[in-house]
Short mmCIF file of C-alpha atoms (C1' of nucleotides) in Angstrom, two decimals:
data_model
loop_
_atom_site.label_atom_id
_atom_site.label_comp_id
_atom_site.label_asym_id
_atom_site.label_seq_id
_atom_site.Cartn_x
_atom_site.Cartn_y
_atom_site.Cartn_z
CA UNK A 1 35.16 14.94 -11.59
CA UNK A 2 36.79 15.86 -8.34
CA UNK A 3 35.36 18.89 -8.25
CA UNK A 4 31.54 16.97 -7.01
CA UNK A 5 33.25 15.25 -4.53
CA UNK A 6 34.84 18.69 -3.21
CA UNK A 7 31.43 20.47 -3.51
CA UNK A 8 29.51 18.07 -1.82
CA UNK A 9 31.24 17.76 1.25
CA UNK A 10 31.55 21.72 1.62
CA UNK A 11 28.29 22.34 0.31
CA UNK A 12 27.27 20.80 3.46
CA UNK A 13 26.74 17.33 5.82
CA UNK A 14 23.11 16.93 3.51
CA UNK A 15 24.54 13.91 1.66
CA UNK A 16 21.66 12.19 2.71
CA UNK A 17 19.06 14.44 3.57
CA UNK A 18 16.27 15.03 1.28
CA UNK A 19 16.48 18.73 -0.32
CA UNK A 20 13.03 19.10 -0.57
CA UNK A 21 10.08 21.58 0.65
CA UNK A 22 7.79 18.74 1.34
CA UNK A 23 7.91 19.01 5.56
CA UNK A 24 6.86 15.70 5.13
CA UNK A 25 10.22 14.79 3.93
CA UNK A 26 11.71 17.37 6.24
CA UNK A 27 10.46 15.04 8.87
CA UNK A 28 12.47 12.32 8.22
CA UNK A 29 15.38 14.45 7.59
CA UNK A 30 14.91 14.90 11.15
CA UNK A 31 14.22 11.47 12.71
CA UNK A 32 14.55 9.46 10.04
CA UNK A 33 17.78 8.27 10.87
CA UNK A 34 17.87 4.30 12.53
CA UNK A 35 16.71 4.61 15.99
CA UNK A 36 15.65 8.12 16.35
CA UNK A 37 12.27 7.45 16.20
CA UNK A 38 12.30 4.73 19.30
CA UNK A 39 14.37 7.06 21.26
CA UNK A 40 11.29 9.86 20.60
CA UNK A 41 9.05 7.24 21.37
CA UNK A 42 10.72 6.49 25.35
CA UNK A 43 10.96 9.94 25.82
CA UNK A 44 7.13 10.73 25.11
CA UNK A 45 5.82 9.74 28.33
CA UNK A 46 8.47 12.08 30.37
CA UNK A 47 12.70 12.56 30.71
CA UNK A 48 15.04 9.78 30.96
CA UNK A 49 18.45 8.43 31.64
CA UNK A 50 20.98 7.37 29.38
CA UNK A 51 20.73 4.01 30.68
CA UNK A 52 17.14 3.44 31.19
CA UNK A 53 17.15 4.40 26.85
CA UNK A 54 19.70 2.15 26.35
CA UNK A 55 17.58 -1.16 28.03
CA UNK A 56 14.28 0.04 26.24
CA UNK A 57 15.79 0.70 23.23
CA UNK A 58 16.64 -3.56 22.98
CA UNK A 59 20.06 -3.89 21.26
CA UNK A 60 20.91 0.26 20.63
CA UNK A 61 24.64 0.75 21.32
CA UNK A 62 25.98 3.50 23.43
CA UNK A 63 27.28 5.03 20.26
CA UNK A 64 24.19 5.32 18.34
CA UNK A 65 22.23 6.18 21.16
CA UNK A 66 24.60 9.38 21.92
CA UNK A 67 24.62 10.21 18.38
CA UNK A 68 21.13 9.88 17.90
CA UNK A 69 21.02 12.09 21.51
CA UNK A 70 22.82 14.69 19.77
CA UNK A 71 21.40 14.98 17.01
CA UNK A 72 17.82 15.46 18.35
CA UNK A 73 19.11 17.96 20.66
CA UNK A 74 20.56 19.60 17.63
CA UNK A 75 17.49 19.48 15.49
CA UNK A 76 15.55 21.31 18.79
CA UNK A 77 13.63 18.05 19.35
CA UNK A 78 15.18 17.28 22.84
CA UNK A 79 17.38 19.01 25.81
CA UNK A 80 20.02 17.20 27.84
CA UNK A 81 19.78 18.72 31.43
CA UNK A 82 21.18 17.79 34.81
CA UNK A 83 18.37 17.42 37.58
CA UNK A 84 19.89 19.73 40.31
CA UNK A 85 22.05 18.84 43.55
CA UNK A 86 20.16 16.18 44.95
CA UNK A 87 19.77 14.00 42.71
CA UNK A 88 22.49 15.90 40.62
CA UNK A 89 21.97 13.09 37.04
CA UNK A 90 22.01 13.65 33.56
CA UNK A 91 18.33 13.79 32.27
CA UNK A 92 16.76 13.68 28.57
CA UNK A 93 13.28 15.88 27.86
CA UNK A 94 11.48 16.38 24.83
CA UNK A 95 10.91 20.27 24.09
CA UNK A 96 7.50 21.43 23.79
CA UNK A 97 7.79 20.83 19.79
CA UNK A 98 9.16 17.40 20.84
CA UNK A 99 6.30 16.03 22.53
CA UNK A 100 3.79 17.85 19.67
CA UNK A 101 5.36 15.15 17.87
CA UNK A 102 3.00 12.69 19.46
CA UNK A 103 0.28 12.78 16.47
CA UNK A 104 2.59 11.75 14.43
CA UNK A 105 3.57 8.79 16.51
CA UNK A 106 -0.39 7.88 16.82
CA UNK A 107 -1.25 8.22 13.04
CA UNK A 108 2.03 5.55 12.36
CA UNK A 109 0.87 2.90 15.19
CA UNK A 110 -3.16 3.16 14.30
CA UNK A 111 -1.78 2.48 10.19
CA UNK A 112 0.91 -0.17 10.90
CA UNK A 113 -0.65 -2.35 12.93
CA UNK A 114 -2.67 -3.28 10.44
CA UNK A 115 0.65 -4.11 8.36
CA UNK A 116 0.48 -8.18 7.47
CA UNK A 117 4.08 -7.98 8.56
CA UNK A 118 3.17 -6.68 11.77
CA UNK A 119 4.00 -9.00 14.99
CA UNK A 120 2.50 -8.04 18.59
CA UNK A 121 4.40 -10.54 20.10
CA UNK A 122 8.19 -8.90 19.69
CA UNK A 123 9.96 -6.99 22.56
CA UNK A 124 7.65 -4.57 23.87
CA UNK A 125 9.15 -1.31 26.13
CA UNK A 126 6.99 -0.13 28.76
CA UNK A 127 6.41 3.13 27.81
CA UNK A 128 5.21 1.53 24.25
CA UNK A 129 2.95 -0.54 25.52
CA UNK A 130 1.70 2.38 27.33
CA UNK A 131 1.38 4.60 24.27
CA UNK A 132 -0.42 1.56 22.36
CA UNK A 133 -3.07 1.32 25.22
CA UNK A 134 -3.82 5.01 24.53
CA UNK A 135 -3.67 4.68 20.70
CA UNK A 136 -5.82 1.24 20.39
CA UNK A 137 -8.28 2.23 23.01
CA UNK A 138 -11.85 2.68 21.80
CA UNK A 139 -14.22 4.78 23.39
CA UNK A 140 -17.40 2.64 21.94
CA UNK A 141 -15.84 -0.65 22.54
CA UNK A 142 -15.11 0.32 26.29
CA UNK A 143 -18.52 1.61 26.80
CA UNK A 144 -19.06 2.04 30.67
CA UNK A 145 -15.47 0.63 31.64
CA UNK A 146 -13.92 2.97 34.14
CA UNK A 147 -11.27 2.65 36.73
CA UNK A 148 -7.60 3.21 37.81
CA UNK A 149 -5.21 1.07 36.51
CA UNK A 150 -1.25 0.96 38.07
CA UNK A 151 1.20 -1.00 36.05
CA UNK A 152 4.24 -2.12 37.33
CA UNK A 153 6.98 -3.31 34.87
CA UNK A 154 10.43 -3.90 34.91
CA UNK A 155 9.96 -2.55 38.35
CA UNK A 156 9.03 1.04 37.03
CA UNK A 157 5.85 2.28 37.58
CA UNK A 158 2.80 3.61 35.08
CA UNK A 159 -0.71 4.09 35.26
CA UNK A 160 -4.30 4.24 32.83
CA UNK A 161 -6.54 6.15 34.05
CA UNK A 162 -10.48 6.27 32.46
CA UNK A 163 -13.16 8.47 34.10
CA UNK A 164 -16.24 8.77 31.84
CA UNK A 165 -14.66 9.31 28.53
CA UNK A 166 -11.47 10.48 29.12
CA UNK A 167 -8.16 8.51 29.37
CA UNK A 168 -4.99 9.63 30.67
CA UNK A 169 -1.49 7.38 30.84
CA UNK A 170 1.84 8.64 32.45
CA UNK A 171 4.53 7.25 33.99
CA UNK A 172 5.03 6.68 37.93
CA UNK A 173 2.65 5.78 40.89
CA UNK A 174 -0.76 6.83 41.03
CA UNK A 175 -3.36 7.25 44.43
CA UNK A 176 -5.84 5.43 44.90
CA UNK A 177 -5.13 2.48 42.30
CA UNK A 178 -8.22 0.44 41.63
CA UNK A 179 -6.09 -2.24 40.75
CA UNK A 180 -2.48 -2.75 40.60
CA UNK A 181 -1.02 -5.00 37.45
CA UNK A 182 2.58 -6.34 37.76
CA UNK A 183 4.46 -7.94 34.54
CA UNK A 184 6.48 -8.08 31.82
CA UNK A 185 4.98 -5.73 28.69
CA UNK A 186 4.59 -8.95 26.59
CA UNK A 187 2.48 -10.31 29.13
CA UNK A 188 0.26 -7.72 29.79
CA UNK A 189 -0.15 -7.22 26.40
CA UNK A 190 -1.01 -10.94 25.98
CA UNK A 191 -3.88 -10.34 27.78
CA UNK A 192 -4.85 -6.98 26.56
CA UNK A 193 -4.64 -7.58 22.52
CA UNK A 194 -3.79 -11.24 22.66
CA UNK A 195 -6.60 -12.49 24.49
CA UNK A 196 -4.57 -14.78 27.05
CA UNK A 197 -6.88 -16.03 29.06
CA UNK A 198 -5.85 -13.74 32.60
CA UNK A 199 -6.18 -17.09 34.77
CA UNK A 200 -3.34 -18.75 32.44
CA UNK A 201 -1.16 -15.71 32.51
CA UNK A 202 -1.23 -15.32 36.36
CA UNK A 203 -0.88 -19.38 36.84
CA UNK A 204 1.74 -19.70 34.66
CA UNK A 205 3.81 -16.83 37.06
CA UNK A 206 3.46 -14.01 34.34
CA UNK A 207 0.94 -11.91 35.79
CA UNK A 208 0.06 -10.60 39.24
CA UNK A 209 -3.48 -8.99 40.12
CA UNK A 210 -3.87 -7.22 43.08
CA UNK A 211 -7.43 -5.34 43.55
CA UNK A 212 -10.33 -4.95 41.50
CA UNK A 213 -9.80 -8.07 39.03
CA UNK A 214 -12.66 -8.33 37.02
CA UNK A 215 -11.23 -4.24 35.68
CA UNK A 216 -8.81 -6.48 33.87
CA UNK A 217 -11.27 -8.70 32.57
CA UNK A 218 -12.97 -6.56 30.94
CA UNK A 219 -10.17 -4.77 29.01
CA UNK A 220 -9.39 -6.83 26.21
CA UNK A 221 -12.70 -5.10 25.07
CA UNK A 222 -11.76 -2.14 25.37
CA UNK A 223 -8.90 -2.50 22.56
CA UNK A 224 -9.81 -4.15 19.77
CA UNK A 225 -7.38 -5.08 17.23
CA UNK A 226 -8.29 -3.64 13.57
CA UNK A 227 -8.12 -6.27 11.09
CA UNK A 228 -4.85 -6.22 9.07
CA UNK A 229 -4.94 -5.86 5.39
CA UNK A 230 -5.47 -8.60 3.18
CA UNK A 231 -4.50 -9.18 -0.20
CA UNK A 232 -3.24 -6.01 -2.44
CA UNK A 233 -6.91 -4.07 -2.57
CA UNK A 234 -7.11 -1.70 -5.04
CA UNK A 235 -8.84 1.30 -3.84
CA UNK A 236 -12.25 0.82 -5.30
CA UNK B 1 33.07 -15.63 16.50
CA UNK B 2 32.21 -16.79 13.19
CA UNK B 3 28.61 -18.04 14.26
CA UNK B 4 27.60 -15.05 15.07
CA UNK B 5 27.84 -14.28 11.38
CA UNK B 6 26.65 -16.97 9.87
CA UNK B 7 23.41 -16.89 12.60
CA UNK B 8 22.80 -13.41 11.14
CA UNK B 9 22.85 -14.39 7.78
CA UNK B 10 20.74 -17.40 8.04
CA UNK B 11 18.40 -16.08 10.95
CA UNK B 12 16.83 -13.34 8.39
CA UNK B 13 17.60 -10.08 6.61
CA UNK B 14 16.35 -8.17 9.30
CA UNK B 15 19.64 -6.63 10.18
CA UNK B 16 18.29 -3.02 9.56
CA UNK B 17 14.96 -3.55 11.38
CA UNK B 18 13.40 -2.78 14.61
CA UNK B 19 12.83 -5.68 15.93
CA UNK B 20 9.92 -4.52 18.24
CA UNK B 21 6.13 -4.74 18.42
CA UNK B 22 6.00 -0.48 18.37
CA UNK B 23 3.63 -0.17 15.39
CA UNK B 24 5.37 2.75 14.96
CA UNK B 25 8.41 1.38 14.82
CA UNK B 26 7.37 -1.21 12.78
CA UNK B 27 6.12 1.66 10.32
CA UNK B 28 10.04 2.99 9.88
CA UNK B 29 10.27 -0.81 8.89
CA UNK B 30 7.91 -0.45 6.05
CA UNK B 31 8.29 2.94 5.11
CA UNK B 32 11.31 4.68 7.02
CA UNK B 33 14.09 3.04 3.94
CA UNK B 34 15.86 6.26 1.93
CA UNK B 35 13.43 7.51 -0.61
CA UNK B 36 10.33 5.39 0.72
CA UNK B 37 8.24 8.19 1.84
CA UNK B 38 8.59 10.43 -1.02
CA UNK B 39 7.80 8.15 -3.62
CA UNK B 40 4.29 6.89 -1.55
CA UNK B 41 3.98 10.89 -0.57
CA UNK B 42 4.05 11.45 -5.49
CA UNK B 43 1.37 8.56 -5.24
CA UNK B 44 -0.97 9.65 -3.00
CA UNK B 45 -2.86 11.31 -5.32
CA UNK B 46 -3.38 8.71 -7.87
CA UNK B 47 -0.99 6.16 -9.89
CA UNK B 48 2.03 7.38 -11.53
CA UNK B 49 4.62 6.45 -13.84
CA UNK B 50 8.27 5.46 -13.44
CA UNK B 51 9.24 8.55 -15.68
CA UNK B 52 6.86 10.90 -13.63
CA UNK B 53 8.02 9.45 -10.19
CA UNK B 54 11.49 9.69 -11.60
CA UNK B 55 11.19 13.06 -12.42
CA UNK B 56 9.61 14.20 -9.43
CA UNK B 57 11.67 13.15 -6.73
CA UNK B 58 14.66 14.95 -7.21
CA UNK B 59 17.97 13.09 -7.54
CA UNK B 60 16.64 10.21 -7.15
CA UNK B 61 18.21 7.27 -9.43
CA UNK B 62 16.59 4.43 -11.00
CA UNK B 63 18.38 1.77 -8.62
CA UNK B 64 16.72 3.41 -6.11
CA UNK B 65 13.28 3.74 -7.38
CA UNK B 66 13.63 0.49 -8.81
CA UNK B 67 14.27 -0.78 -5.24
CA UNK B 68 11.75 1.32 -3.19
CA UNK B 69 8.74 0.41 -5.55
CA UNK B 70 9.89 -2.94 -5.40
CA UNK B 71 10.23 -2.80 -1.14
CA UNK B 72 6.78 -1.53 -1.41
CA UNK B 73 5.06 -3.89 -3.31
CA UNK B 74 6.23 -6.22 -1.30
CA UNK B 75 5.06 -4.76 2.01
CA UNK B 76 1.26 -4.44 0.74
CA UNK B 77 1.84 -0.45 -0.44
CA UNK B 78 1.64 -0.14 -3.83
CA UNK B 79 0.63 -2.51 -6.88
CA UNK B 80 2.38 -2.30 -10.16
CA UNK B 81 -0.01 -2.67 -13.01
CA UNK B 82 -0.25 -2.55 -17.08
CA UNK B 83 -2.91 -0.14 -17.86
CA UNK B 84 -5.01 -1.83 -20.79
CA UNK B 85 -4.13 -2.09 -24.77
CA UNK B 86 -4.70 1.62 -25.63
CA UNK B 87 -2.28 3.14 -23.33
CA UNK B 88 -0.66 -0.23 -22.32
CA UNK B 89 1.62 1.35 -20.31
CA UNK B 90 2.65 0.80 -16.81
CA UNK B 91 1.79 2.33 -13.45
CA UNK B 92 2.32 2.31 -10.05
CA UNK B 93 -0.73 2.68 -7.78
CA UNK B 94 -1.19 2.66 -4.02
CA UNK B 95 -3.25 -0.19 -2.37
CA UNK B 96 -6.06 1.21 -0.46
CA UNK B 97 -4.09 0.65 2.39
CA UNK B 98 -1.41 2.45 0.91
CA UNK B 99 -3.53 5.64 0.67
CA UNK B 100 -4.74 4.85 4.30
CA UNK B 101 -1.25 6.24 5.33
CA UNK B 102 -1.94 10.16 4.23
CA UNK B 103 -2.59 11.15 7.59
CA UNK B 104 0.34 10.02 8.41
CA UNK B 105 2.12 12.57 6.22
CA UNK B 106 -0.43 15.09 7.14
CA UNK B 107 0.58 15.07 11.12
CA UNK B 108 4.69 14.73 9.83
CA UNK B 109 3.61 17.92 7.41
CA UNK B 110 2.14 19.67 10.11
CA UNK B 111 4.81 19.07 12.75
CA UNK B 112 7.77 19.60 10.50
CA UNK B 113 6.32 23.30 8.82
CA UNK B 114 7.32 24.06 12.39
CA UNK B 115 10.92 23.01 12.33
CA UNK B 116 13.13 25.82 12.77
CA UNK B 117 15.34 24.12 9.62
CA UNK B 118 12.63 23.76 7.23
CA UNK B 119 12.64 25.74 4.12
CA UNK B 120 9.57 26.25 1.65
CA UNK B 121 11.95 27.59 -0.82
CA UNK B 122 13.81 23.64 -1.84
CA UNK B 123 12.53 21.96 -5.22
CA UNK B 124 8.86 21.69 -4.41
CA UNK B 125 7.13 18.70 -6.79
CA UNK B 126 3.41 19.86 -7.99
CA UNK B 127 2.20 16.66 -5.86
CA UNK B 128 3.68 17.82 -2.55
CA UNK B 129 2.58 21.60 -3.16
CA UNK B 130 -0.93 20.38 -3.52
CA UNK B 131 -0.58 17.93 -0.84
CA UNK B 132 0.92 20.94 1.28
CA UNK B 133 -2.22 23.04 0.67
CA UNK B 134 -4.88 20.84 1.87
CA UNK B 135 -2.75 20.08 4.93
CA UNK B 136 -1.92 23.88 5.55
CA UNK B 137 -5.58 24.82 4.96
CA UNK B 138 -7.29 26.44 7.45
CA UNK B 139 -11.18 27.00 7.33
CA UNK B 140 -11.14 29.51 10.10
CA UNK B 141 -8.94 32.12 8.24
CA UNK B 142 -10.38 31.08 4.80
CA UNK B 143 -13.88 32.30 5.69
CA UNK B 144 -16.23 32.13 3.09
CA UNK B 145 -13.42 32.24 0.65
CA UNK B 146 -15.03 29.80 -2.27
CA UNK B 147 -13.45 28.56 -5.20
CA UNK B 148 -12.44 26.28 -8.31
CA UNK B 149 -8.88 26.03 -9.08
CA UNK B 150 -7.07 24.66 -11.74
CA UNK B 151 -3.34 24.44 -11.59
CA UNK B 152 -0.91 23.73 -14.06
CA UNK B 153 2.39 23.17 -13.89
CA UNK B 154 4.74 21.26 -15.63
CA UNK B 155 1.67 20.98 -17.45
CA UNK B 156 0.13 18.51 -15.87
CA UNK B 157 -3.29 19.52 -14.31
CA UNK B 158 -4.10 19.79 -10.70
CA UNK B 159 -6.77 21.31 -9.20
CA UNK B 160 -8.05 22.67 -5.41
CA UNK B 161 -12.23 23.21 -5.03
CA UNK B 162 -13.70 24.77 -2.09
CA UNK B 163 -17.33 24.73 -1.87
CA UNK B 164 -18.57 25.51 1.56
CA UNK B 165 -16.69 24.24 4.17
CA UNK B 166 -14.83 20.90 2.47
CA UNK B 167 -12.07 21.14 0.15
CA UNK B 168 -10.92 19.00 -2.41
CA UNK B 169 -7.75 18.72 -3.95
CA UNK B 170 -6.76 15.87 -6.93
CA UNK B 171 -4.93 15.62 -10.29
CA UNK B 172 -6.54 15.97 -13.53
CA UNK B 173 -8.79 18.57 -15.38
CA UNK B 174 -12.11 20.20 -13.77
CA UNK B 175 -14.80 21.64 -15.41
CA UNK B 176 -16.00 25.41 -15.25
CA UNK B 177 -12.74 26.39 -13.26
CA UNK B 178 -13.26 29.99 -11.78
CA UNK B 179 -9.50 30.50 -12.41
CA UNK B 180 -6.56 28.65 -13.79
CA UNK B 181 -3.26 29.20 -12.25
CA UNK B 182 0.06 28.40 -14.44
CA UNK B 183 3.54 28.52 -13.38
CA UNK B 184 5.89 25.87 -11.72
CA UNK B 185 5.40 24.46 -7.90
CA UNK B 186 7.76 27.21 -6.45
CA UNK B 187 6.25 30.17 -7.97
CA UNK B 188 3.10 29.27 -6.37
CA UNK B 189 4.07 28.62 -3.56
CA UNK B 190 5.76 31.36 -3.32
CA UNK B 191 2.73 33.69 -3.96
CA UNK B 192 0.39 31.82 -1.33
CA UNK B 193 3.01 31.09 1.33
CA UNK B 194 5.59 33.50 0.81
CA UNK B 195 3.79 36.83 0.28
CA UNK B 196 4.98 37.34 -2.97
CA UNK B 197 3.18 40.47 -4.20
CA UNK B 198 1.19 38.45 -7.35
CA UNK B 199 2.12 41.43 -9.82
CA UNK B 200 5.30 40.73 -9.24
CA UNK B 201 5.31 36.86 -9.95
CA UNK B 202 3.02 37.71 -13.07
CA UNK B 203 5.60 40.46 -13.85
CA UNK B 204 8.68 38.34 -13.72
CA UNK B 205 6.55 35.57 -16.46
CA UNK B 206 7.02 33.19 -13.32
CA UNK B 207 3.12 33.00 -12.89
CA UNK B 208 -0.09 33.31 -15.44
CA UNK B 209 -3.47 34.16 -14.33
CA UNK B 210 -6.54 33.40 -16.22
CA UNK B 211 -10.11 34.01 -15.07
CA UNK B 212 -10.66 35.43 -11.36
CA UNK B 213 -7.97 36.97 -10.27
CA UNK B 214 -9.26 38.23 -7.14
CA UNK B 215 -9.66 34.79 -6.03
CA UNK B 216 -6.38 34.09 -6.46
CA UNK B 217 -5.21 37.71 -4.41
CA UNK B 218 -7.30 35.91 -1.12
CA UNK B 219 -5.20 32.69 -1.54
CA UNK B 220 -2.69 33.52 0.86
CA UNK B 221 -5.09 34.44 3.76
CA UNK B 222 -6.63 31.00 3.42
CA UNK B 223 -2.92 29.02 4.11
CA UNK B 224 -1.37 30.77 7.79
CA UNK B 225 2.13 28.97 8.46
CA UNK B 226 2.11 27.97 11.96
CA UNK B 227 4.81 29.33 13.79
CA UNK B 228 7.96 28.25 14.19
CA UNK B 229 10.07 26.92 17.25
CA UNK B 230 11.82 29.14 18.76
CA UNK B 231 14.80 28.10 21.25
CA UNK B 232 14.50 24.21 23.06
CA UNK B 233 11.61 24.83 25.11
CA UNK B 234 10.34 23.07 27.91
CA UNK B 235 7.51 21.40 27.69
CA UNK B 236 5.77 24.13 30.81
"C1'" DC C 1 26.83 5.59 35.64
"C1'" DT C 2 27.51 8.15 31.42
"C1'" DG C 3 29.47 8.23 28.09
"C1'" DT C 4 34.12 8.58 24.45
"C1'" DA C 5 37.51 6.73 21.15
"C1'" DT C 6 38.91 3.64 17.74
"C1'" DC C 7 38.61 -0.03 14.58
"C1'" DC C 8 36.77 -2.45 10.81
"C1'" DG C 9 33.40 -5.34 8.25
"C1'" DT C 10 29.26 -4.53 5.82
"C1'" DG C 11 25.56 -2.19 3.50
"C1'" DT C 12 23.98 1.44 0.86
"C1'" DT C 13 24.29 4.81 -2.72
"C1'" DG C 14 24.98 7.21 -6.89
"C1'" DA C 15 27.35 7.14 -11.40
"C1'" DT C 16 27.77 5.12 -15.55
"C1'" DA C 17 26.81 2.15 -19.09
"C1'" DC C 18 23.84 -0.91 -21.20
"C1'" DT C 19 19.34 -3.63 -22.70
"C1'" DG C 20 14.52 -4.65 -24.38
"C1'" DC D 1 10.31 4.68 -21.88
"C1'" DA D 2 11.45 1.37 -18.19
"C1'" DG D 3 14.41 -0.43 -16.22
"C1'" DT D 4 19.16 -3.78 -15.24
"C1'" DA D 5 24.18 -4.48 -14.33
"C1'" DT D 6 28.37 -3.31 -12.42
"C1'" DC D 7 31.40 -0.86 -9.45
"C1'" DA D 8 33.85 2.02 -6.13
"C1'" DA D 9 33.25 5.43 -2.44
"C1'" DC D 10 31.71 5.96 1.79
"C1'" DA D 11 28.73 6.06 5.71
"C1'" DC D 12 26.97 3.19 9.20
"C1'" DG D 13 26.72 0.32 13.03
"C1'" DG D 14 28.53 -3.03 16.37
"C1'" DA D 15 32.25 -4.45 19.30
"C1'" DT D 16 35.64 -3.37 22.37
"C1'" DA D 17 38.32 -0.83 25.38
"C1'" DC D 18 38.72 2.96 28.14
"C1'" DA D 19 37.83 7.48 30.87
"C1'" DG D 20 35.58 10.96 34.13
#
DNA sequence: CTGTATCCGTGTTGATACTG
DNA sequence: CAGTATCAACACGGATACAG
């Protein structure tokens, strides 16, 4: 009947959104569309341009990544605002509810990377790399371990901080740096979780140390890997 | 050019996946497909049936649910399995994995309640209304609220225990319930989260009551909907 | 730099009918 | 009950070209 066809597409734009009270499913009404998730993700450790999304997100197109802008901003996830005068560019910003969305980004990573499908070695963004460190790192395993890290990738700057318990990760230049890190995110994290030996990363060109080195050799311990599931496991 | 084709064809079906080491990225991968989360969200509190599954996730179609439990299986989610000779019938269970991912839903539950869009008052299935209430639980406001629930709707039995402090929620048939609660997922949600007067649900035939009925009058106290967003904040 | 506009192949979905 | 088969509509995503 014609009469569906007419309905739906008055009724409203829901064809594909769940209609259901679960605000689980609500969720992925929201950014369960390809690539809205990722684009969250680059925006959880502070604003950013068009274009620095566009090289983090590896192989978004400018179309999806406007539509995908738009329709966060309409869902109340994210604002588009220009920086003033100065610098006078076009900035995107989580709202508050955006970054509360941050749990929800931890409780995904801390399950799937225990997925047997699950490969550490694919393209890795900075700022995911960052959020990993905070996700996989382990208060017991680190024990005494404190210090300053900076990070320097892809020219941009971050840091990992740990004073007695705490950790704290951000983007941009820190004071003070006990020791400064500079590399790709695959090869830092080749070190971190894929227990490169640091010598062969910095000989081979991949790596460079500058400060406190044995900080970095001790923080593969500090993040270890949970074992991925094995066969299908009933649940007991 | 043509090779570009054919080199997507051959290189792997991965055309719809993130091809990134994000866990949580690679969790969209697993889980973020059309209907994927709802029909793990109807499992996660115990096996089900294609009929049951069918039935609860409205609209769904068999293709679909065909393909999802199918996608699942394959990623390490769920099991399919012929209960034994007597009932000989077959089931869908999640791996213990699989039911590893409910705090997953729980932080997506607890973020999206928030969403200025969301609406309690869409088809509600009896799994995600019990699911709802242990996420929406809140001990502070419950107080020494104390109970055994049994819930029936669609007449199937669920039930919600608080005994000091923990709460447990689960399908199936308790013994010595203090109250049992009958009437479909909307009309009880609608008395806990949507101050419904409960005469008038009882009233209307939408709800029955049996047992402890003041029990059921404190329900509402115990479940306090967070807030919603207001207009795109900044984050401070 | 920050997008917009258009085109078009391809993939996905829901309806319907059918099978064991 | 538990799916499978087929099909047509349509939404999506990538490429390309272009604009402010």
């Amino acid at each position: 009947m014609k009469l569906q066809k007419e309905t739906r597409r008055t009724d409203w734009p829901d064809k594909k959104r769940y209609d259901d009270a679960c605000a689980a499913a609500h969720a992925m009404d929201l950014f369960g569309e390809r690539w809205a998730m990722p684009v969250m993700r680059e925006l959880l450790l502070g604003p950013r341009r068009f274009s620095g999304l566009k090289t983090s997100l590896n192989g978004i197109s400018a179309k999806m990544l406007t539509e995908r802008l738009e329709g966060l901003e309409a869902a109340g996830i994210l604002v588009k605002k220009k920086l003033p005068p100065p610098a006078s560019v076009q900035v995107y910003e989580l709202t508050r509810w955006g970054y509360e969305a941050a749990p929800i980004f931890q409780a995904m990573g801390r399950w799937a990377v225990r997925s047997p499908r699950h490969d550490p070695g694919r393209p890795f963004s900075p700022v995911s790399l960052m959020l990993s460190l905070r996700t996989m790192f382990s208060a017991d395993a680190a024990g005494d371990w404190a210090g300053r890290l900076q990070l320097r990738m892809h020219n941009e700057d971050y840091f990992w901080i740990r004073d007695q318990g705490e950790i704290a990760i951000g983007r941009g230049a820190i004071e003070r740096p006990d020791v400064l890190l500079t590399g790709t995110p695959p090869a830092i994290a080749s070190i971190v979780y894929g227990n490169r030996p640091l010598d062969d990363a910095i000989g081979a060109g991949d790596l460079a140390v500058e400060g406190d080195r044995s900080l970095i050799e001790r923080l593969p311990a500090c993040f270890p890997m949970p074992e991925k599931t094995s066969a299908p496991e009933r649940p007991s």
